[in-house]
PDB file of C-alpha atoms and ligand atoms in Angstrom:
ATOM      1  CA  UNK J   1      16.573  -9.187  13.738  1.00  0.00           C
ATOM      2  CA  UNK J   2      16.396  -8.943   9.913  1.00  0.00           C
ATOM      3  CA  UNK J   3      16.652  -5.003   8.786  1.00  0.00           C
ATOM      4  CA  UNK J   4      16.216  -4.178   5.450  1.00  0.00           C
ATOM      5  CA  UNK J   5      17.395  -0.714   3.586  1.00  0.00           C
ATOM      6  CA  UNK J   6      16.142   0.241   0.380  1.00  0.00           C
ATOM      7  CA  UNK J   7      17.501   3.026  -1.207  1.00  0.00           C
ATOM      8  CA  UNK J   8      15.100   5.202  -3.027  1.00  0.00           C
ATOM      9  CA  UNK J   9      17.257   8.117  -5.413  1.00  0.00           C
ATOM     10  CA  UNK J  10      14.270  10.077  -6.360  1.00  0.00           C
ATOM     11  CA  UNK J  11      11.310   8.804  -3.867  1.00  0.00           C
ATOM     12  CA  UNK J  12       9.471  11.813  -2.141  1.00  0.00           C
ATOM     13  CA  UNK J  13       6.689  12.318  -0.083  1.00  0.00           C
ATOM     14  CA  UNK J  14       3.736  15.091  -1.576  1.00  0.00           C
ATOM     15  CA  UNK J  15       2.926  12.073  -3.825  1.00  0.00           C
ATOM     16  CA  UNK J  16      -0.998  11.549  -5.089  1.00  0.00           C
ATOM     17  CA  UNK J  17      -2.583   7.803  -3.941  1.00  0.00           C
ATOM     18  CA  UNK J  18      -3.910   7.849  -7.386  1.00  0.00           C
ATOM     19  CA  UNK J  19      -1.016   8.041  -9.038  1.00  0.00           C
ATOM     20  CA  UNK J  20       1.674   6.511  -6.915  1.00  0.00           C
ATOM     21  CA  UNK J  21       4.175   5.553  -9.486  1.00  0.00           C
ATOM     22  CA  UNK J  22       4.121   8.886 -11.256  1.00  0.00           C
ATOM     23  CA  UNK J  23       3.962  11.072  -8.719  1.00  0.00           C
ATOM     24  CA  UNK J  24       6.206   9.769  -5.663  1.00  0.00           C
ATOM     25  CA  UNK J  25       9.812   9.316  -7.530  1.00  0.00           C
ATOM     26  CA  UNK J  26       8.472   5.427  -7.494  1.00  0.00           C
ATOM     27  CA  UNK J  27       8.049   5.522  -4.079  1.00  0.00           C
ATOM     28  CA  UNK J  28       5.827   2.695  -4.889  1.00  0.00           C
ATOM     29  CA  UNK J  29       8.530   0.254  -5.588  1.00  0.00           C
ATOM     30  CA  UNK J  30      10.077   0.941  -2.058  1.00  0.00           C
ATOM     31  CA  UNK J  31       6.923   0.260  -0.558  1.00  0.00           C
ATOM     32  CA  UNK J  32       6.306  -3.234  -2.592  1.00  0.00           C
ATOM     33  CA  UNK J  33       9.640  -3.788  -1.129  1.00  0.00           C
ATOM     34  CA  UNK J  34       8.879  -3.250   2.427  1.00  0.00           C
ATOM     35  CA  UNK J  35       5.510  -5.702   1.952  1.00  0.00           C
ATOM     36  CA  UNK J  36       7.840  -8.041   0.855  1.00  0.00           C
ATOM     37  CA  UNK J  37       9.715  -8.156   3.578  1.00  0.00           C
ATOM     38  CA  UNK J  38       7.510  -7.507   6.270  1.00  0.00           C
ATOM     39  CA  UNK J  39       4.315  -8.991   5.580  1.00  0.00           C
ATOM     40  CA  UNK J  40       3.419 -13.076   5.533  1.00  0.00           C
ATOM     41  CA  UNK J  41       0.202 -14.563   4.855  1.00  0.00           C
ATOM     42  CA  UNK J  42      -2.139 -13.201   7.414  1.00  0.00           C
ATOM     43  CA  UNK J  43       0.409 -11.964   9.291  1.00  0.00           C
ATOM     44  CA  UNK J  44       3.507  -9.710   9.784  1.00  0.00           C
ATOM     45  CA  UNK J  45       7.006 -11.060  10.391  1.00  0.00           C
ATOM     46  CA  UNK J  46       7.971  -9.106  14.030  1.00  0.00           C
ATOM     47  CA  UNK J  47      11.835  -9.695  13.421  1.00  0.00           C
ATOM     48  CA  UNK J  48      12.234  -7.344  10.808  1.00  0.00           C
ATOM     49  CA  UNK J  49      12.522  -3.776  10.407  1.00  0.00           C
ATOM     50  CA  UNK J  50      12.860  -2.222   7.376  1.00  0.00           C
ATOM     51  CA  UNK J  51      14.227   1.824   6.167  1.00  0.00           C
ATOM     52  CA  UNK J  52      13.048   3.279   3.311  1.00  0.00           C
ATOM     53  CA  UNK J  53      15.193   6.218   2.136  1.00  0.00           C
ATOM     54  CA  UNK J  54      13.672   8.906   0.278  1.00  0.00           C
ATOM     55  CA  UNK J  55      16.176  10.541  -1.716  1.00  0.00           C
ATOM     56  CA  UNK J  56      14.099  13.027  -3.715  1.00  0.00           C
ATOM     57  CA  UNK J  57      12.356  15.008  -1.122  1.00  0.00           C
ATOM     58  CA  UNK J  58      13.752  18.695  -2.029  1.00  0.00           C
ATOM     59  CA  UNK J  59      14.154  19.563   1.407  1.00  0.00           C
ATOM     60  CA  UNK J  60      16.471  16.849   2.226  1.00  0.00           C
ATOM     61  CA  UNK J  61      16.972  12.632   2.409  1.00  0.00           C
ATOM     62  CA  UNK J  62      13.953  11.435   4.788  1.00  0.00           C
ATOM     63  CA  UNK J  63      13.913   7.694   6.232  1.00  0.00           C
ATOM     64  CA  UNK J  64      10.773   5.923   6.798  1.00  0.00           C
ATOM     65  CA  UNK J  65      11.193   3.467   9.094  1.00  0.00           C
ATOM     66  CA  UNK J  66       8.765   0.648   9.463  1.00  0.00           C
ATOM     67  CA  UNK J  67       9.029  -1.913  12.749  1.00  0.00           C
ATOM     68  CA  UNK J  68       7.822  -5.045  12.739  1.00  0.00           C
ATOM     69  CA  UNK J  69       7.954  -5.935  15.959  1.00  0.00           C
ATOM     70  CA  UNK J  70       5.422  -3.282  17.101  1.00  0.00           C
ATOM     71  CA  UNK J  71       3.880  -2.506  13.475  1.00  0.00           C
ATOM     72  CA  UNK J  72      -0.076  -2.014  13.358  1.00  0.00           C
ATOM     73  CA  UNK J  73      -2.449  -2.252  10.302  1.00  0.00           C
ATOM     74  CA  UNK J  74      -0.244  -2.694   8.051  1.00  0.00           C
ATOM     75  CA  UNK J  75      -1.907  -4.731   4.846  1.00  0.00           C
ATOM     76  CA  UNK J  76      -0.957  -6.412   1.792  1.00  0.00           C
ATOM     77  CA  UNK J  77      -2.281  -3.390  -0.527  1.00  0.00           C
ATOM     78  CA  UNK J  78       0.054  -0.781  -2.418  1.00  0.00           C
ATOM     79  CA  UNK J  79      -2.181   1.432  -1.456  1.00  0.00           C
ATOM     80  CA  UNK J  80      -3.207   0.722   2.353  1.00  0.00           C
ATOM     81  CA  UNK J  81       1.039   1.073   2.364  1.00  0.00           C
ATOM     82  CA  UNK J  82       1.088   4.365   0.701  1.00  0.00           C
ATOM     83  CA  UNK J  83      -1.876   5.569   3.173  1.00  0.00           C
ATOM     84  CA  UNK J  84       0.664   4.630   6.496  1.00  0.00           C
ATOM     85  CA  UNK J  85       3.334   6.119   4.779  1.00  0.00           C
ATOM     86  CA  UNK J  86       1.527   9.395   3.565  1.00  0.00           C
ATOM     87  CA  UNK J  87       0.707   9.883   7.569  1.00  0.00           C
ATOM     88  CA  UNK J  88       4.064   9.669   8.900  1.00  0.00           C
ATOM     89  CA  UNK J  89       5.148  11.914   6.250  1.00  0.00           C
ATOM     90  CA  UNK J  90       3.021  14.469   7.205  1.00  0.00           C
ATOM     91  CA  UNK J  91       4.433  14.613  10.491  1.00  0.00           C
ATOM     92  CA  UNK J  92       8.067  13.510  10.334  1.00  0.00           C
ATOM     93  CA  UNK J  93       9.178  13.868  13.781  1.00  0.00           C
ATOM     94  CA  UNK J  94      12.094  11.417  13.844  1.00  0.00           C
ATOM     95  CA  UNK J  95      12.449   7.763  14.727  1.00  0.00           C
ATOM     96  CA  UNK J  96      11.911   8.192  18.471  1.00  0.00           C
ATOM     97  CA  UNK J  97       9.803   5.914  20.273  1.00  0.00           C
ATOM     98  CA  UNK J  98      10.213   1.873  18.389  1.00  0.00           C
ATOM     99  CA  UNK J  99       6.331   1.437  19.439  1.00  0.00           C
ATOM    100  CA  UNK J 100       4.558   4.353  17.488  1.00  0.00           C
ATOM    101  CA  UNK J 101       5.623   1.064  14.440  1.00  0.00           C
ATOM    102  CA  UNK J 102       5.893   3.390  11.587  1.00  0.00           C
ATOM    103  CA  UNK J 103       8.267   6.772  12.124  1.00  0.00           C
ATOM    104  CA  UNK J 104      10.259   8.926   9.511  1.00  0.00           C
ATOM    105  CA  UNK J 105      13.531  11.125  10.441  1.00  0.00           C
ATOM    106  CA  UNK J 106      15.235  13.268   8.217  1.00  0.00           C
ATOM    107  CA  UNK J 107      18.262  11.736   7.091  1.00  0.00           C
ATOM    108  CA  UNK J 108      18.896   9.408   4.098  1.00  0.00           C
ATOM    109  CA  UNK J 109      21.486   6.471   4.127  1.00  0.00           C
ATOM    110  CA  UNK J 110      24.038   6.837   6.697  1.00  0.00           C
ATOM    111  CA  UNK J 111      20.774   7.713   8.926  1.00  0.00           C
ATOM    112  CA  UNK J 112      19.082   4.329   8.255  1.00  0.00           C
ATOM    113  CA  UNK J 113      22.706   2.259   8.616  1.00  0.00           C
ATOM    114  CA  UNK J 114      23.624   4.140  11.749  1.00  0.00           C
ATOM    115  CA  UNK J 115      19.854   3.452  13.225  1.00  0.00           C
ATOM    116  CA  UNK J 116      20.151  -0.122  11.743  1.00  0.00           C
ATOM    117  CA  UNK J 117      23.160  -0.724  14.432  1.00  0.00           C
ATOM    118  CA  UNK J 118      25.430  -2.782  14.239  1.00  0.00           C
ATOM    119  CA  UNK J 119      25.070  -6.267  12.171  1.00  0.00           C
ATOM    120  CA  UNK J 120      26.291  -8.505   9.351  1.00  0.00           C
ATOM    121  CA  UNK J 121      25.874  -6.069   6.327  1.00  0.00           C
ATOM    122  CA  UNK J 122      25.294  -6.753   2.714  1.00  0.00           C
ATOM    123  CA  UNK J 123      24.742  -5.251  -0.635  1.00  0.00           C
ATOM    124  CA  UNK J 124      22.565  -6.779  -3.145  1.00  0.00           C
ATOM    125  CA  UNK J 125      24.672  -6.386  -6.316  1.00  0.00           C
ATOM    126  CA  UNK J 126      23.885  -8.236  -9.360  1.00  0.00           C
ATOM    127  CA  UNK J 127      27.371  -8.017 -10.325  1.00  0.00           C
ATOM    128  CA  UNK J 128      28.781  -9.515  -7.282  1.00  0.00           C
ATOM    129  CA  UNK J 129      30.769 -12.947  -7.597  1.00  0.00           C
ATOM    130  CA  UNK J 130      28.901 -14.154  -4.323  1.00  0.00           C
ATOM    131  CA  UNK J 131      25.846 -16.286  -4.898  1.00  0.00           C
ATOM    132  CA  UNK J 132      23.340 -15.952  -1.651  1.00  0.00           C
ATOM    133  CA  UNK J 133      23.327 -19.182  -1.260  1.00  0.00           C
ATOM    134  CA  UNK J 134      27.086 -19.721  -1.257  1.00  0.00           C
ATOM    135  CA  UNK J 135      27.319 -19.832   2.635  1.00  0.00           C
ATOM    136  CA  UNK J 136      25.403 -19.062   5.451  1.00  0.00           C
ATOM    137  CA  UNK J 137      23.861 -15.318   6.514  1.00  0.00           C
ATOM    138  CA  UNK J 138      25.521 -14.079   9.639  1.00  0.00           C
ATOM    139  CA  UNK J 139      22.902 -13.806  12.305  1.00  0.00           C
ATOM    140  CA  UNK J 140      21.217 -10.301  12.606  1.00  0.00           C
ATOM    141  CA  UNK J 141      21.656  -9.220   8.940  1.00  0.00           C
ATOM    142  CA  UNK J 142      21.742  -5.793   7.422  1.00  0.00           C
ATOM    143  CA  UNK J 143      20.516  -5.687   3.461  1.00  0.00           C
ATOM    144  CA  UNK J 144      21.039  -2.915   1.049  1.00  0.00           C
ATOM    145  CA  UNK J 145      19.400  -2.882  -2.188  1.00  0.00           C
ATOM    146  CA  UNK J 146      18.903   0.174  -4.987  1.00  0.00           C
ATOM    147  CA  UNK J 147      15.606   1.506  -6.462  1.00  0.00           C
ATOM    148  CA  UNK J 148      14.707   1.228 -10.449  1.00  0.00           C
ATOM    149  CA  UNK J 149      18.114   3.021 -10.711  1.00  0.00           C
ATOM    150  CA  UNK J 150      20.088   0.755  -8.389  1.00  0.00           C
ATOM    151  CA  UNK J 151      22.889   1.864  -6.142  1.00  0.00           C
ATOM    152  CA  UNK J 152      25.615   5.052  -7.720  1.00  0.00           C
ATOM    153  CA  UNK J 153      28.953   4.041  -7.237  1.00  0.00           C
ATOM    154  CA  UNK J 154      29.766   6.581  -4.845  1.00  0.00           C
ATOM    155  CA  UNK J 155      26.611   5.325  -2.530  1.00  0.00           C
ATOM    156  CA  UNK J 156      27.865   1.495  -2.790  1.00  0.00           C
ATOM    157  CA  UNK J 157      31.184   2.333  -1.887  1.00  0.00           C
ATOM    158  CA  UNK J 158      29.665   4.432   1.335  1.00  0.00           C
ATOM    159  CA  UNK J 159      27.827   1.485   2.603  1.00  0.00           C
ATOM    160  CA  UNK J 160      30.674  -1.115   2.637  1.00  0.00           C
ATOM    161  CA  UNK J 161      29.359  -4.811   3.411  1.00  0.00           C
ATOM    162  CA  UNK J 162      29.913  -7.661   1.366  1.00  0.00           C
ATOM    163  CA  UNK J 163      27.854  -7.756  -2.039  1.00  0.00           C
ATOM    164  CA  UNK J 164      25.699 -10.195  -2.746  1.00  0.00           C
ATOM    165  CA  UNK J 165      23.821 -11.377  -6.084  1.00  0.00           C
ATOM    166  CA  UNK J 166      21.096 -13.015  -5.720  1.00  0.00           C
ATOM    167  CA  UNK J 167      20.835 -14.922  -9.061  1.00  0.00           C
ATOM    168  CA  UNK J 168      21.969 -13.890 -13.021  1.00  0.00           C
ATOM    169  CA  UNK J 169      19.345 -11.729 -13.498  1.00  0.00           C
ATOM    170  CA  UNK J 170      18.490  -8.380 -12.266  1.00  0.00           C
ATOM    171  CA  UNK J 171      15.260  -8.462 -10.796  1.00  0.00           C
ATOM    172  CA  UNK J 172      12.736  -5.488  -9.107  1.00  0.00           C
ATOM    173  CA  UNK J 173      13.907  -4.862  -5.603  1.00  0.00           C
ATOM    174  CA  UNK J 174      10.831  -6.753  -3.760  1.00  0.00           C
ATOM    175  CA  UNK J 175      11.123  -9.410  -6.303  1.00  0.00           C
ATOM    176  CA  UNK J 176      15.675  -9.592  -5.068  1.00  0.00           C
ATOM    177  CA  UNK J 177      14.064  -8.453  -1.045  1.00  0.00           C
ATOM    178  CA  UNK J 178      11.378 -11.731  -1.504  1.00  0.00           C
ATOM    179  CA  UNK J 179      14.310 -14.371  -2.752  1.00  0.00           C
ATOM    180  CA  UNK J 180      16.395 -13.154   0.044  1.00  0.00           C
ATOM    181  CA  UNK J 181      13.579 -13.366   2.952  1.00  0.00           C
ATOM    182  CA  UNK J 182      13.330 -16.828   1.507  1.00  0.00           C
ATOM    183  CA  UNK J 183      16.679 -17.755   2.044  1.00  0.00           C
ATOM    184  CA  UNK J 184      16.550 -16.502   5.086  1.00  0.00           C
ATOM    185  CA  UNK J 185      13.379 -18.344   6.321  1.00  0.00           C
ATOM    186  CA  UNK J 186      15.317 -21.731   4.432  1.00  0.00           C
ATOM    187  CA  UNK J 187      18.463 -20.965   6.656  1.00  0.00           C
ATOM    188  CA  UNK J 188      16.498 -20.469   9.749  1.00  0.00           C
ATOM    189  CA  UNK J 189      17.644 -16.919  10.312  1.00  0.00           C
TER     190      UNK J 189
HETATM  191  C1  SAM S 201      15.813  -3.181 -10.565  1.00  0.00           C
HETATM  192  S1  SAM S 201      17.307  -3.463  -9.717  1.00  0.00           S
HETATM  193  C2  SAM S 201      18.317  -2.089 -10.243  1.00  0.00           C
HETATM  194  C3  SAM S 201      18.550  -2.008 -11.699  1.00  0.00           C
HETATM  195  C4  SAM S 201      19.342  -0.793 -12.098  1.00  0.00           C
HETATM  196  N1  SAM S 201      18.971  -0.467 -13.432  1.00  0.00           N
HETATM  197  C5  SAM S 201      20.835  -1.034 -12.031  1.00  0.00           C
HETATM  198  O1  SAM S 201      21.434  -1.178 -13.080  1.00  0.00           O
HETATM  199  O2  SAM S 201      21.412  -1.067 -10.972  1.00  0.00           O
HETATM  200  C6  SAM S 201      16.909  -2.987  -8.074  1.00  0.00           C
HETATM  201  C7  SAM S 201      17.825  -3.487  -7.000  1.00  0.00           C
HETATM  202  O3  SAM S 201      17.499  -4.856  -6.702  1.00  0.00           O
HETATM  203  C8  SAM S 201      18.665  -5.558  -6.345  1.00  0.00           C
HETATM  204  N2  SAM S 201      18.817  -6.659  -7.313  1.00  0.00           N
HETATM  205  C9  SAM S 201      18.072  -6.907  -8.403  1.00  0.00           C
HETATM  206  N3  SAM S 201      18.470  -8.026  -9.029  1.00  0.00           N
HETATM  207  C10 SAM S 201      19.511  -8.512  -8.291  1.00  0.00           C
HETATM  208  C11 SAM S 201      20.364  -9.644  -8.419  1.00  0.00           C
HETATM  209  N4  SAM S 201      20.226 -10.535  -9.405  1.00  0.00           N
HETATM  210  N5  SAM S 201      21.319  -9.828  -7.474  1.00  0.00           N
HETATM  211  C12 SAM S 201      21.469  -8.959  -6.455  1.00  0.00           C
HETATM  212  N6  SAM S 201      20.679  -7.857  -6.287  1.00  0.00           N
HETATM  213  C13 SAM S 201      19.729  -7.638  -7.201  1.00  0.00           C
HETATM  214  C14 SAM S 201      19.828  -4.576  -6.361  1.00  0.00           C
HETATM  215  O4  SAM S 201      20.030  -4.058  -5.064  1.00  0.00           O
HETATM  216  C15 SAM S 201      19.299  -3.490  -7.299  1.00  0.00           C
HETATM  217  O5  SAM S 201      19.890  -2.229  -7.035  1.00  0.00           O
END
């Protein structure tokens, strides 16, 4: 299984579809992110699950938590993404059942890493001296990336793992979350 964090310091729910970007702590970029790695052409990839942490919600860190394996209706749209996760939002009863596809908890990171279980983890770092394709991926890999504002020092050092860059330049997190799913597809993983 592939499981995917992203890390979203000011993303909130209470956002307006028509104004996504503007209204949501770019919430948006977390959920380009999760297209990226979920979603093929006309299809969904069922070995991947993917956390998005919303950091800016002022009653607490809430985790969205979309499964692939059991995932319905999900579509290539910003905005049919930002419908799914405007409903679980709304109700917010913890991850629970794997099946309902799309659940949220309350919790930020060490929720999402401690539901993630146990795997090969590693940070996307655009500083780090490992190239992604020096090596192989373990099997069953954990990745961490940061929002528009990237990872704190404080949070990087929480999650551990191994860092990982994924080329010289620092890209938009679905743009680093695409190049990795492709290296993972190219590795067979
Ligand atoms: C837009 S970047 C963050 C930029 C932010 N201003 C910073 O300085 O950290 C979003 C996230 O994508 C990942 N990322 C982007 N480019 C990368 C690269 N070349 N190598 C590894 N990770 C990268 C990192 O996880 C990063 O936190």
């Amino acid at each position: 299984v592939r499981r995917f964090v992203i890390v979203g310091n000011k993303a909130r729910g209470g956002f307006s579809l028509d104004d996504l970007p503007g209204t949501s702590g770019r919430l948006d970029l977390l959920l380009r992110s999760a297209r990226a790695a979920l979603l093929v052409s006309h299809g969904v990839r069922r070995d991947t699950i993917v956390y998005l942490v919303l950091g800016g919600d002022p009653a607490g860190p809430r985790t969205l938590r979309i499964d692939g394996p059991t995932a319905k209706f999900l579509r290539p749209d910003e905005r049919a993404f930002a419908v799914i996760a405007q409903k679980a939002l709304a109700s917010s009863t913890g991850f629970g059942d794997p099946t309902r596809g799309v659940s949220v908890a309350a919790g930020g990171l060490d929720l999402a890493l401690a539901d993630a279980g146990p795997g090969a983890l590693y940070v996307l770092d655009e500083a780090a001296p490992r190239d992604l394709r020096e090596g192989t991926i373990d099997p069953d890999p954990i990745f961490v990336l940061g929002d528009h504002l990237g990872l704190d020092p404080a949070t990087r050092a929480r999650v551990g793992g191994a860092a990982l860059r994924i080329g010289p330049v620092s890209v938009h997190a679905d743009d680093a979350v695409a190049v990795v799913v492709n290296e993972l597809d190219r590795q067979g993983r």
